mmCIF file of N, CA and C in Angstrom:
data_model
loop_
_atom_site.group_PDB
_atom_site.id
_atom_site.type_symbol
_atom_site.label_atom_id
_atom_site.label_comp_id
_atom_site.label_asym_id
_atom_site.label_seq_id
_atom_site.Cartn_x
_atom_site.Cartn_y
_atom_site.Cartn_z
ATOM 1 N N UNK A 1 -61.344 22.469 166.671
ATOM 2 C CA UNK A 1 -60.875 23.811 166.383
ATOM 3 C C UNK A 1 -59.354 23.864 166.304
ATOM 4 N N UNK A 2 -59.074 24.594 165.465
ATOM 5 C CA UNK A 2 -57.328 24.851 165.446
ATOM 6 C C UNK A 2 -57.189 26.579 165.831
ATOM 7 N N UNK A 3 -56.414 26.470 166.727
ATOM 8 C CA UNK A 3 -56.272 27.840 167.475
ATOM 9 C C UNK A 3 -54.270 27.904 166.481
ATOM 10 N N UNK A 4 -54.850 29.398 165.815
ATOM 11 C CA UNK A 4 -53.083 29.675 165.502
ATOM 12 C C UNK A 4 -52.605 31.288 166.274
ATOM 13 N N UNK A 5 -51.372 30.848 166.636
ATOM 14 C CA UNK A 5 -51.015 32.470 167.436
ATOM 15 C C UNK A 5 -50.210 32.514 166.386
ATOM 16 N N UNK A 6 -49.813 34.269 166.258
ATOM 17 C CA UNK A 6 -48.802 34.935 165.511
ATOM 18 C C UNK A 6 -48.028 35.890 166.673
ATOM 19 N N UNK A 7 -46.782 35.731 166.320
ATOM 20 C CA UNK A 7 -45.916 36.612 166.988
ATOM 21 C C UNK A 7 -44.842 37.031 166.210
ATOM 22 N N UNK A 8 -44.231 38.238 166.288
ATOM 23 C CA UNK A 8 -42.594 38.653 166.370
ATOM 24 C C UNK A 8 -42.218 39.801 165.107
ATOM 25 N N UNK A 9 -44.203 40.272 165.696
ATOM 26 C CA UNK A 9 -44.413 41.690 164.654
ATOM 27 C C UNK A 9 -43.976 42.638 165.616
ATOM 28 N N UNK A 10 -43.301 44.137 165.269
ATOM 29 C CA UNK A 10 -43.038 45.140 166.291
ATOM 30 C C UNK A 10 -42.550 46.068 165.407
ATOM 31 N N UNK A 11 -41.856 46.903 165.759
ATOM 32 C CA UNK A 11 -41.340 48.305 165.133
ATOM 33 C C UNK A 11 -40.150 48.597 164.741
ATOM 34 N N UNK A 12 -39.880 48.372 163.185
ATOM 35 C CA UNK A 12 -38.286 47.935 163.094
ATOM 36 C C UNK A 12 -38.119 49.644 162.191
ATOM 37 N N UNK A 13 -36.831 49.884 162.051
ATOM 38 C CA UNK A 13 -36.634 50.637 161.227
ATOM 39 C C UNK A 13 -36.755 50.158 159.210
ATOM 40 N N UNK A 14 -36.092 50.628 158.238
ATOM 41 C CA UNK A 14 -36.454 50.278 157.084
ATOM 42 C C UNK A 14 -34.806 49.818 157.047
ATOM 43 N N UNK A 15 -35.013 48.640 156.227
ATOM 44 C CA UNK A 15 -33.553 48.220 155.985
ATOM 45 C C UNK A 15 -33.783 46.681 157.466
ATOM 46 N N UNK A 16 -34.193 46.852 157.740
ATOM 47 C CA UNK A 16 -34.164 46.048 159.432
ATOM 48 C C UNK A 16 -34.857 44.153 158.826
ATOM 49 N N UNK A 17 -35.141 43.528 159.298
ATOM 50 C CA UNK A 17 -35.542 41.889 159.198
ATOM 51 C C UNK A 17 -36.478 41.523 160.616
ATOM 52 N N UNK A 18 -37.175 40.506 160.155
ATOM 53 C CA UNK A 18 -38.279 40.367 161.214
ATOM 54 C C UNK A 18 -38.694 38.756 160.795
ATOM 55 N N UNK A 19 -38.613 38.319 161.879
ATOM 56 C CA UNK A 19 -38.828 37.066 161.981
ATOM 57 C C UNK A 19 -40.923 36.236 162.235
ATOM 58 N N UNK A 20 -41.368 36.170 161.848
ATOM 59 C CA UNK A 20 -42.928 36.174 162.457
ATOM 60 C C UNK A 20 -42.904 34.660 162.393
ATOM 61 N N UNK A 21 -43.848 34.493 163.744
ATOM 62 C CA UNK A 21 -44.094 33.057 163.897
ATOM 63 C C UNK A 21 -45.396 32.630 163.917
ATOM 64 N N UNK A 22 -45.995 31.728 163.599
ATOM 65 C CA UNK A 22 -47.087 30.949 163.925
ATOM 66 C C UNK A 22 -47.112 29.812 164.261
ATOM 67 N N UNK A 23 -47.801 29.566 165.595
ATOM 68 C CA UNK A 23 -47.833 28.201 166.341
ATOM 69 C C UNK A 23 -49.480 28.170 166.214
ATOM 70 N N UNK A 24 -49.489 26.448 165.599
ATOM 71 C CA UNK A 24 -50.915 26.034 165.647
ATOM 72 C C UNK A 24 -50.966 25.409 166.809
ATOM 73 N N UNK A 25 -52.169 25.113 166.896
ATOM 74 C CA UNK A 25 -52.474 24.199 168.794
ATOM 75 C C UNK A 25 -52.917 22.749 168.052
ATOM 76 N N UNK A 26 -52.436 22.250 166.623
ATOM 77 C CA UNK A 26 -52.919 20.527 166.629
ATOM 78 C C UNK A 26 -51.577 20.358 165.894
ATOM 79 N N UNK A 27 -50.936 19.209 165.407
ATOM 80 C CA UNK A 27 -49.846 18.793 164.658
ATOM 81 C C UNK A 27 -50.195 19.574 163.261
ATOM 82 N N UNK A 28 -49.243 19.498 162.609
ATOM 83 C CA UNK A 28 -49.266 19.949 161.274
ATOM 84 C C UNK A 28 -49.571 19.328 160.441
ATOM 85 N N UNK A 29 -49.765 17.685 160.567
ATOM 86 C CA UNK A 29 -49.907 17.031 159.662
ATOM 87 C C UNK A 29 -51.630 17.091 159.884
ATOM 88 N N UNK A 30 -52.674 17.914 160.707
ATOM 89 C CA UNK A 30 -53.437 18.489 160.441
ATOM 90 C C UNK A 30 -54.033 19.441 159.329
ATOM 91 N N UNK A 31 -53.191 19.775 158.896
ATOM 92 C CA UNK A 31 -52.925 21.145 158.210
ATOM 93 C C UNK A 31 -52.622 21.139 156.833
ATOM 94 N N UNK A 32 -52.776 21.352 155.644
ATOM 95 C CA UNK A 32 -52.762 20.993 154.274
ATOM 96 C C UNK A 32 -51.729 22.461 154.080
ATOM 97 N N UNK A 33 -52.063 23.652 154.682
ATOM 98 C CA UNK A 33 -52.021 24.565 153.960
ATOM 99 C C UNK A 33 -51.876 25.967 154.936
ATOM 100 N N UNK A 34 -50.167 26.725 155.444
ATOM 101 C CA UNK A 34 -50.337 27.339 156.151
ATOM 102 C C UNK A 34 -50.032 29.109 155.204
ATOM 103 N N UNK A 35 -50.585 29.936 155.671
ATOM 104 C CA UNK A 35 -50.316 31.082 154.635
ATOM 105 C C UNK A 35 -50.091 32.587 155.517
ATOM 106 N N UNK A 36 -49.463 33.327 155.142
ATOM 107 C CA UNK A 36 -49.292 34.425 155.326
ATOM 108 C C UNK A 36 -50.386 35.449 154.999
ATOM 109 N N UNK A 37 -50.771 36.412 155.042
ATOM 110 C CA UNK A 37 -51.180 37.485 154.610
ATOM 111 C C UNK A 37 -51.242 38.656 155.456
ATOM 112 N N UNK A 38 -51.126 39.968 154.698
ATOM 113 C CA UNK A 38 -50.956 41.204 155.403
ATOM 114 C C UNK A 38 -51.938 42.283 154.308
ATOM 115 N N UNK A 39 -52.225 42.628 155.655
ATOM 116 C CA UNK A 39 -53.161 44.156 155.784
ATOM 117 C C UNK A 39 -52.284 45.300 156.233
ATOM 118 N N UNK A 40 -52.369 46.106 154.883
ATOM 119 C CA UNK A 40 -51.971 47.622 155.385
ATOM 120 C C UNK A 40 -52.759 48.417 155.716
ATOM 121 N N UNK A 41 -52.911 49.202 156.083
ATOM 122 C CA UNK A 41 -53.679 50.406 156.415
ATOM 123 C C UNK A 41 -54.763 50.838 155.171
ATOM 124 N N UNK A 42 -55.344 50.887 155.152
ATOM 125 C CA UNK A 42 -57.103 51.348 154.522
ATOM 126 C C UNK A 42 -56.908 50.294 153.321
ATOM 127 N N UNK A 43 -55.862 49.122 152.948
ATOM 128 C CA UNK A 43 -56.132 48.221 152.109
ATOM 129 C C UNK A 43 -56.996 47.060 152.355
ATOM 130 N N UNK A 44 -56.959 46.390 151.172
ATOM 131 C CA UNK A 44 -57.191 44.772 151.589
ATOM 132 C C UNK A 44 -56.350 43.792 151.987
ATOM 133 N N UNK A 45 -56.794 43.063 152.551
ATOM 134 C CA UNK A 45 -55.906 41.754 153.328
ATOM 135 C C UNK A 45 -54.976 40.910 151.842
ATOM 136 N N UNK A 46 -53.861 40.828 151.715
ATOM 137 C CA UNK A 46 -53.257 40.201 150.477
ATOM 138 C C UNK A 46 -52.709 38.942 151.147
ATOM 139 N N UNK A 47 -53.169 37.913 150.233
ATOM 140 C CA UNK A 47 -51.640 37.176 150.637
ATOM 141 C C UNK A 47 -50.308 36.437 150.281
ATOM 142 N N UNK A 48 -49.352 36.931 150.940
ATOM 143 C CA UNK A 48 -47.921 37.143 150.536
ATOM 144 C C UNK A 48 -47.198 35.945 150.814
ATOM 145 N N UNK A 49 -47.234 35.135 151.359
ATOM 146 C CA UNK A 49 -46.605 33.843 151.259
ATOM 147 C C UNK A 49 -47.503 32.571 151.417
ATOM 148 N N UNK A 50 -47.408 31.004 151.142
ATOM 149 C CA UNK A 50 -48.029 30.173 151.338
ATOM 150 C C UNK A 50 -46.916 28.797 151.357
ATOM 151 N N UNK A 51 -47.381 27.888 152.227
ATOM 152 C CA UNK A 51 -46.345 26.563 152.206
ATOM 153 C C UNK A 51 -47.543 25.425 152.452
ATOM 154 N N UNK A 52 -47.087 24.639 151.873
ATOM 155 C CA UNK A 52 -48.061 23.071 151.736
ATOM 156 C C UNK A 52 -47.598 22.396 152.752
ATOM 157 N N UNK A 53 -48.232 21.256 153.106
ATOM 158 C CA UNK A 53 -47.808 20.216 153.738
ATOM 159 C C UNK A 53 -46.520 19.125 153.181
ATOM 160 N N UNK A 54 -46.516 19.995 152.243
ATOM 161 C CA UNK A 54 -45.131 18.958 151.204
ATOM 162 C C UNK A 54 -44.279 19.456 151.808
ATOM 163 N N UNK A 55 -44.297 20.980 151.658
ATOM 164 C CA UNK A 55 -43.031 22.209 151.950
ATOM 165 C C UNK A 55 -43.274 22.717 150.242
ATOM 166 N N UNK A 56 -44.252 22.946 149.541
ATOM 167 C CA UNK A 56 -44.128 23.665 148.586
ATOM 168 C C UNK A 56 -44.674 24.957 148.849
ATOM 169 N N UNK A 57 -43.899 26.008 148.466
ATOM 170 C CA UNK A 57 -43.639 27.511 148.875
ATOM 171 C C UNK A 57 -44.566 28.591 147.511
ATOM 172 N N UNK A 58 -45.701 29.551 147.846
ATOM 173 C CA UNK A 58 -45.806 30.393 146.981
ATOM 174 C C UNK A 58 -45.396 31.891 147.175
ATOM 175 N N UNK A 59 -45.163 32.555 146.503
ATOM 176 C CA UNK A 59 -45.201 33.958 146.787
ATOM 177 C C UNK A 59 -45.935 34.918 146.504
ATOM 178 N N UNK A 60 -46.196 36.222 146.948
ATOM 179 C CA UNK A 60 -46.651 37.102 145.977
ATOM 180 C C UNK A 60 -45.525 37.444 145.086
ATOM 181 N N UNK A 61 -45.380 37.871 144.014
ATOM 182 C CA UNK A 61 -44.384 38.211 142.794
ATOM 183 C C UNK A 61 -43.693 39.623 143.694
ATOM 184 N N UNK A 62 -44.391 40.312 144.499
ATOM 185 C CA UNK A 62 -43.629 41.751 144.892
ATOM 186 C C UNK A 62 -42.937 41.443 146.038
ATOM 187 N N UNK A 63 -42.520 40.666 146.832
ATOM 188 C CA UNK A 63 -42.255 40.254 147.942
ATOM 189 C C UNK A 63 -41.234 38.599 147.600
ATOM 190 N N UNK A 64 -41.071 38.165 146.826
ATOM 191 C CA UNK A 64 -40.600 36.935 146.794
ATOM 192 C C UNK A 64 -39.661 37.233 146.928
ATOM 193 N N UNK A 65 -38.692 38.169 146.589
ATOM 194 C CA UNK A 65 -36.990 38.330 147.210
ATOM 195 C C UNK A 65 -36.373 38.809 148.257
ATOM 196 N N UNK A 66 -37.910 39.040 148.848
ATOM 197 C CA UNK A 66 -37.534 39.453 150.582
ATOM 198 C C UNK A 66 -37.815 38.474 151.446
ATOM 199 N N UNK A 67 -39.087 37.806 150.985
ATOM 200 C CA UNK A 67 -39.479 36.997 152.484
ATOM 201 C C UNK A 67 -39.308 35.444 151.677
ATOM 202 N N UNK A 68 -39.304 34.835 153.117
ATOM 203 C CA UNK A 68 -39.454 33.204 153.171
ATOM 204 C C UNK A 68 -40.184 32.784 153.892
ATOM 205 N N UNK A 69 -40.375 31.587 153.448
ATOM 206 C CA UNK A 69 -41.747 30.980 154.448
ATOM 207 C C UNK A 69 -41.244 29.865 155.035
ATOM 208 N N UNK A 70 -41.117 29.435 156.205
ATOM 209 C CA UNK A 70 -40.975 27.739 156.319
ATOM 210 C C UNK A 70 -41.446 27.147 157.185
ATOM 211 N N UNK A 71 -41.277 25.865 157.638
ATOM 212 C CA UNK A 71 -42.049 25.149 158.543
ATOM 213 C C UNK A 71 -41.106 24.414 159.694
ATOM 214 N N UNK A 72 -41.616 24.480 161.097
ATOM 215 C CA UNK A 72 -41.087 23.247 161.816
ATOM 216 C C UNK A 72 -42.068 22.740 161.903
ATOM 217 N N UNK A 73 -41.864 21.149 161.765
ATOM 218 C CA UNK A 73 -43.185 20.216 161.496
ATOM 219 C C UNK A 73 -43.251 20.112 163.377
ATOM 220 N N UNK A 74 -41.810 19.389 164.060
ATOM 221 C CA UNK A 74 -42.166 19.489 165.412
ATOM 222 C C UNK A 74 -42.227 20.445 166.679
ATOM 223 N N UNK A 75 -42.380 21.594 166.183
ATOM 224 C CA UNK A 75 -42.948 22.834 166.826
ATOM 225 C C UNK A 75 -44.374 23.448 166.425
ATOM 226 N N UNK A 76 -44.818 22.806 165.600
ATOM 227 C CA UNK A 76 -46.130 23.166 164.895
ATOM 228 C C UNK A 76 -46.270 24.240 164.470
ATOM 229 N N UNK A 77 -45.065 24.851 163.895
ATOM 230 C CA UNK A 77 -44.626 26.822 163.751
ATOM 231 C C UNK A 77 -44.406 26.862 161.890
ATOM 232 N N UNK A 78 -45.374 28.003 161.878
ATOM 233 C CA UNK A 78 -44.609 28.400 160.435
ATOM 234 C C UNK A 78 -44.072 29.869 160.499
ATOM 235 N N UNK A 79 -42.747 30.266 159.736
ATOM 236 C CA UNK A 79 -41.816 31.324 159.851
ATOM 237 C C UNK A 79 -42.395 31.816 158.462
ATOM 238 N N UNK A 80 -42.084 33.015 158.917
ATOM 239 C CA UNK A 80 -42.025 34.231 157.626
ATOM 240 C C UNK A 80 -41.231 35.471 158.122
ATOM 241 N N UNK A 81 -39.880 34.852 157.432
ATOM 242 C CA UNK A 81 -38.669 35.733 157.323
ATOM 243 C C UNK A 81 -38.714 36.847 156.461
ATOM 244 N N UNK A 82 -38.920 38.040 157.048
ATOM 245 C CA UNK A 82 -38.650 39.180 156.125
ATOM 246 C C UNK A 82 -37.954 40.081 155.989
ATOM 247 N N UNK A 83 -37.253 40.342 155.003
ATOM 248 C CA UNK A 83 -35.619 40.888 154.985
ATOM 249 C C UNK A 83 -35.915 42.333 154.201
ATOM 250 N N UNK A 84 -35.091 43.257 154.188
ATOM 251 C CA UNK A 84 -34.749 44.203 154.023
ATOM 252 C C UNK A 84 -36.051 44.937 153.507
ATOM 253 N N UNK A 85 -36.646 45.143 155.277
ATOM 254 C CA UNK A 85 -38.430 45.590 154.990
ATOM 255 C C UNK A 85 -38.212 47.008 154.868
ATOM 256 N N UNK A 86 -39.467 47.933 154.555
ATOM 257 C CA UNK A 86 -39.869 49.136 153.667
ATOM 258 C C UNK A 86 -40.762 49.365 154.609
ATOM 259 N N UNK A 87 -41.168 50.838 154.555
ATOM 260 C CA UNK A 87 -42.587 51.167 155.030
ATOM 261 C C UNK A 87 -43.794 50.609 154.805
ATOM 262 N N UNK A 88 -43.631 49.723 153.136
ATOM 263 C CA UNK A 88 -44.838 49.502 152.248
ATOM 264 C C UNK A 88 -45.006 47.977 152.628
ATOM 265 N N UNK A 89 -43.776 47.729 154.007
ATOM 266 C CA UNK A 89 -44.495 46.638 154.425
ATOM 267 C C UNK A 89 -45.210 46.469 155.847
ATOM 268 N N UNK A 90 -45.411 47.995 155.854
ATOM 269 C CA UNK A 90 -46.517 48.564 157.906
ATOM 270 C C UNK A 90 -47.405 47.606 156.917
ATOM 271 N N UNK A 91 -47.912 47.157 158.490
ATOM 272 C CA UNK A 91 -49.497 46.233 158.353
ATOM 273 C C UNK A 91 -49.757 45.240 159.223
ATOM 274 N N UNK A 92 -51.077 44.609 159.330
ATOM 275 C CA UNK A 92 -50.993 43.775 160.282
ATOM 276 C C UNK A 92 -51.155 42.225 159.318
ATOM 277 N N UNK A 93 -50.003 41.642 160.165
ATOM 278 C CA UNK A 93 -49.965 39.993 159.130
ATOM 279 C C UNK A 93 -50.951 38.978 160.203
ATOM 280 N N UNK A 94 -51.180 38.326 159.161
ATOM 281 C CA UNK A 94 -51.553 37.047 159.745
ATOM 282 C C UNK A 94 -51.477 36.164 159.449
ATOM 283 N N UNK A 95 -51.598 35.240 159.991
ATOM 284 C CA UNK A 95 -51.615 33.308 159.448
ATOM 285 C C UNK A 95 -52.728 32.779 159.124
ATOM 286 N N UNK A 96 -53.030 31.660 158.287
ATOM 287 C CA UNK A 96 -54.275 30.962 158.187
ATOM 288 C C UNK A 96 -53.739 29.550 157.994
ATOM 289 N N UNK A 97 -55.047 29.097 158.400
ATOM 290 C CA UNK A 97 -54.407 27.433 158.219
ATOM 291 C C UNK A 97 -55.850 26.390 157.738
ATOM 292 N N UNK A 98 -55.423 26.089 156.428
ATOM 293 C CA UNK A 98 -56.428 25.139 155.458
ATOM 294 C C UNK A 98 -56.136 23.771 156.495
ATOM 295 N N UNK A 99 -57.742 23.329 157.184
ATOM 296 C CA UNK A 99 -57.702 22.032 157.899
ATOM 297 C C UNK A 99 -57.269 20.806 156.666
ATOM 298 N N UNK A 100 -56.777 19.918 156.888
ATOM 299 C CA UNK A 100 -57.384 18.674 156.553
ATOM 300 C C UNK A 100 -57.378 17.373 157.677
ATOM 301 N N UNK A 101 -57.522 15.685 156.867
ATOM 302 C CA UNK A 101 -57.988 15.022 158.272
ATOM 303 C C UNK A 101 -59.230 15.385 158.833
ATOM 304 N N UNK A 102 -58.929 15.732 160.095
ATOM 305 C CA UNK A 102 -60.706 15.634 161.183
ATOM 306 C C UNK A 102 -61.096 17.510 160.703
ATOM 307 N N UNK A 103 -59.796 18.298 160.312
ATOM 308 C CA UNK A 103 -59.812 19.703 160.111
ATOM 309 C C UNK A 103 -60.279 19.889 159.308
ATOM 310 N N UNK A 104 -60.761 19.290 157.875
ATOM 311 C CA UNK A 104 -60.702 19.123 156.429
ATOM 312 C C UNK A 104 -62.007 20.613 156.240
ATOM 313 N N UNK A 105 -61.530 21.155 155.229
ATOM 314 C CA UNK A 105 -62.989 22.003 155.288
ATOM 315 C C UNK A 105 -63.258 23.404 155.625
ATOM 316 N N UNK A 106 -62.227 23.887 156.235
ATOM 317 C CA UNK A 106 -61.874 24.800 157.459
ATOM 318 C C UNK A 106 -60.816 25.410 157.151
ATOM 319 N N UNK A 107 -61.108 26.894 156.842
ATOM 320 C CA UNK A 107 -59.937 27.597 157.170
ATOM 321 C C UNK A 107 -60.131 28.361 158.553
ATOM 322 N N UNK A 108 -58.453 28.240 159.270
ATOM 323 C CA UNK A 108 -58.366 28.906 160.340
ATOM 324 C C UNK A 108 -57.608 30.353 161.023
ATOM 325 N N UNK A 109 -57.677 31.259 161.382
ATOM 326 C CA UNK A 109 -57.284 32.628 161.681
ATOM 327 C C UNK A 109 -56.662 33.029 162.405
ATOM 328 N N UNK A 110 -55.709 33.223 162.574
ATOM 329 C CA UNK A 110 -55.062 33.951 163.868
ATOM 330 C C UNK A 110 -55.408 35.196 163.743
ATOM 331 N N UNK A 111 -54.831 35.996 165.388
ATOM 332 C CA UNK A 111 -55.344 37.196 165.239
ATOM 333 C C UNK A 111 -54.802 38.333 164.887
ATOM 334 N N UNK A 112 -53.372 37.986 163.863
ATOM 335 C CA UNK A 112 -52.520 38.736 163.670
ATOM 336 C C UNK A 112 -51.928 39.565 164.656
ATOM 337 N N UNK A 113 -51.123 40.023 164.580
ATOM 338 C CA UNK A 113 -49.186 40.681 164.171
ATOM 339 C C UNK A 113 -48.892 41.975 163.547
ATOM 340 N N UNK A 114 -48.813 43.153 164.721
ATOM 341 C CA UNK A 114 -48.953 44.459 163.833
ATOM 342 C C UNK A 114 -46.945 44.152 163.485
ATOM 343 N N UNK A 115 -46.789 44.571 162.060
ATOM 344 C CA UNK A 115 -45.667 45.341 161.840
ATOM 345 C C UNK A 115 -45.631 46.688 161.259
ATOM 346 N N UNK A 116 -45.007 47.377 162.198
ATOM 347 C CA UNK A 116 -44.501 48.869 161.627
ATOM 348 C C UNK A 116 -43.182 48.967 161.343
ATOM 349 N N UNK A 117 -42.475 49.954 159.608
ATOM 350 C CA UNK A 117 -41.596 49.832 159.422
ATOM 351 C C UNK A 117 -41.460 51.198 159.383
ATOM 352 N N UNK A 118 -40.669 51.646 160.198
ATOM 353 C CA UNK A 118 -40.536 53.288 160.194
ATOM 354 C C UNK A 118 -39.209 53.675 159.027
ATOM 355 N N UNK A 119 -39.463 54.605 158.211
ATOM 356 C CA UNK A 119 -38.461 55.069 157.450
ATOM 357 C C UNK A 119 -37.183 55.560 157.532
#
């Protein structure tokens, strides 16, 4: 099993930056594939960033000039930097993580990360 936590969602104003983390519980070189996604309120779950085991980075097209994604390989953490957030980014994020290796097969869930962006 790969256990991922998310942290360093909370209540920023609009204009404000937010740092979110995810720590997996196996090495990364477990891991093919770590991703972002966020749920707003009565939507569907989207998802807004993705990074490979290379370090190759996707975005959603509405969000690519705010956030970043990256990796510490020896903290087992992936970041999603988000800069000059909006209301339209309240929601709860989360991480997932595509196994590979003994993981292969498996996608895994954290239990998300409320962010609220008050106006």
């Amino acid at each position: 099993q790969v256990q991922l936590v998310e942290s360093g969602g909370g209540l920023v104003q609009a204009g404000g930056s937010l740092r979110l983390s995810c720590v997996a519980s196996v090495s990364a070189l477990n891991i093919a594939v770590t991703a972002w996604h966020r749920q707003a309120p009565g939507k569907q779950r989207e998802l807004v960033a993705s990074i490979t085991d290379g370090g190759t980075t996707n975005y959603l097209d509405s969000v690519k000039d705010r956030f970043t994604i990256s990796r510490d390989y020896a903290k087992n953490t992936v970041y999603l930097q988000i800069d000059n957030l909006s209301p339209e980014d309240t929601g709860v994020y989360y991480c997932s993580a595509d196994g590979s290796r003994r993981y292969r097969g498996r996608t895994y869930w954290g239990q998300g990360t409320q962010v609220t962006v008050s106006p």
